Amino acid sequence: MDKVDLELDLKGLKCPLPVLKTRKAIAGLTAGARVRVLSTDPMSVIDIPHFCQEAGHKLISRETDGDEVHVFLLERA
C-alpha cells in the first residue's frame, strides 16, 4: 500500500469543488507529499489529471470503484 500524507474525502461535491479543494490542500504540503482524493463527481476524472499536468504534480494512480467513487493518488511537485 502506498504511503499517503493526506486523504481528501470529496464525495458528493460537484465540479469545480473537488479540484479547487485539492489545489488548496496540496498547496500547503511539502514536495513529495502524497494525497489520496476520493470523489464522486464524474468530471473529476478529467479535472484532477488536468490540474496535475498544469501544476506539475504527479498523478500516480486513478481508479474507480464499484460505487462510482474515483480514487486518485497524487504526489506534490
CSV table of C-alpha atoms in Angstrom, one decimal:
chain,number,residue,atom,x,y,z
A,1,MET,CA,0.0,0.0,0.0
A,2,ASP,CA,1.3,3.4,-0.9
A,3,LYS,CA,2.2,5.9,1.8
A,4,VAL,CA,-0.4,8.7,2.0
A,5,ASP,CA,0.2,12.0,3.8
A,6,LEU,CA,-3.3,13.4,3.3
A,7,GLU,CA,-6.7,11.9,2.3
A,8,LEU,CA,-9.4,14.2,0.9
A,9,ASP,CA,-12.9,12.8,1.0
A,10,LEU,CA,-14.6,15.0,-1.5
A,11,LYS,CA,-17.5,12.6,-2.3
A,12,GLY,CA,-20.8,14.4,-3.0
A,13,LEU,CA,-19.1,17.7,-4.2
A,14,LYS,CA,-19.8,18.8,-7.8
A,15,CYS,CA,-17.5,20.5,-10.3
A,16,PRO,CA,-15.4,22.6,-9.7
A,17,LEU,CA,-15.2,22.0,-5.9
A,18,PRO,CA,-13.2,18.7,-6.0
A,19,VAL,CA,-10.3,20.2,-8.0
A,20,LEU,CA,-10.4,23.5,-6.1
A,21,LYS,CA,-10.3,21.8,-2.7
A,22,THR,CA,-7.5,19.5,-4.0
A,23,ARG,CA,-5.5,22.5,-5.2
A,24,LYS,CA,-5.9,24.3,-1.8
A,25,ALA,CA,-4.9,21.2,0.2
A,26,ILE,CA,-1.9,20.3,-1.9
A,27,ALA,CA,-0.5,23.9,-1.8
A,28,GLY,CA,0.1,23.5,1.9
A,29,LEU,CA,2.2,20.3,1.6
A,30,THR,CA,5.9,19.8,1.0
A,31,ALA,CA,7.3,18.5,-2.2
A,32,GLY,CA,6.9,14.7,-2.5
A,33,ALA,CA,3.9,14.6,-0.2
A,34,ARG,CA,1.2,12.2,-1.4
A,35,VAL,CA,-2.5,12.9,-1.4
A,36,ARG,CA,-5.4,10.5,-1.9
A,37,VAL,CA,-8.5,12.1,-3.3
A,38,LEU,CA,-11.9,10.5,-3.2
A,39,SER,CA,-14.6,12.0,-5.5
A,40,THR,CA,-18.0,11.0,-6.9
A,41,ASP,CA,-18.0,13.9,-9.4
A,42,PRO,CA,-17.8,12.4,-12.9
A,43,MET,CA,-15.8,15.5,-14.1
A,44,SER,CA,-13.1,14.8,-11.6
A,45,VAL,CA,-11.7,12.1,-14.0
A,46,ILE,CA,-10.9,15.0,-16.3
A,47,ASP,CA,-10.3,17.8,-13.9
A,48,ILE,CA,-7.8,16.2,-11.4
A,49,PRO,CA,-5.4,14.8,-14.1
A,50,HIS,CA,-5.6,18.2,-15.9
A,51,PHE,CA,-4.8,20.0,-12.7
A,52,CYS,CA,-1.8,17.7,-12.1
A,53,GLN,CA,-0.5,18.3,-15.6
A,54,GLU,CA,-0.9,22.0,-15.4
A,55,ALA,CA,0.6,22.4,-11.9
A,56,GLY,CA,3.4,19.8,-12.4
A,57,HIS,CA,2.2,17.4,-9.8
A,58,LYS,CA,2.4,13.6,-10.4
A,59,LEU,CA,-0.7,11.6,-10.9
A,60,ILE,CA,0.4,8.2,-9.5
A,61,SER,CA,-2.8,6.3,-10.0
A,62,ARG,CA,-6.5,6.7,-10.8
A,63,GLU,CA,-9.2,4.1,-10.1
A,64,THR,CA,-13.0,3.9,-10.0
A,65,ASP,CA,-14.6,1.5,-7.5
A,66,GLY,CA,-18.0,-0.2,-7.8
A,67,ASP,CA,-19.8,2.7,-6.1
A,68,GLU,CA,-18.5,5.1,-8.8
A,69,VAL,CA,-16.0,6.7,-6.4
A,70,HIS,CA,-13.0,7.9,-8.2
A,71,VAL,CA,-9.8,7.5,-6.3
A,72,PHE,CA,-6.7,9.5,-7.2
A,73,LEU,CA,-3.2,9.3,-5.8
A,74,LEU,CA,-1.2,12.4,-6.3
A,75,GLU,CA,2.3,13.5,-5.5
A,76,ARG,CA,3.1,17.1,-4.9
A,77,ALA,CA,5.8,18.6,-7.2
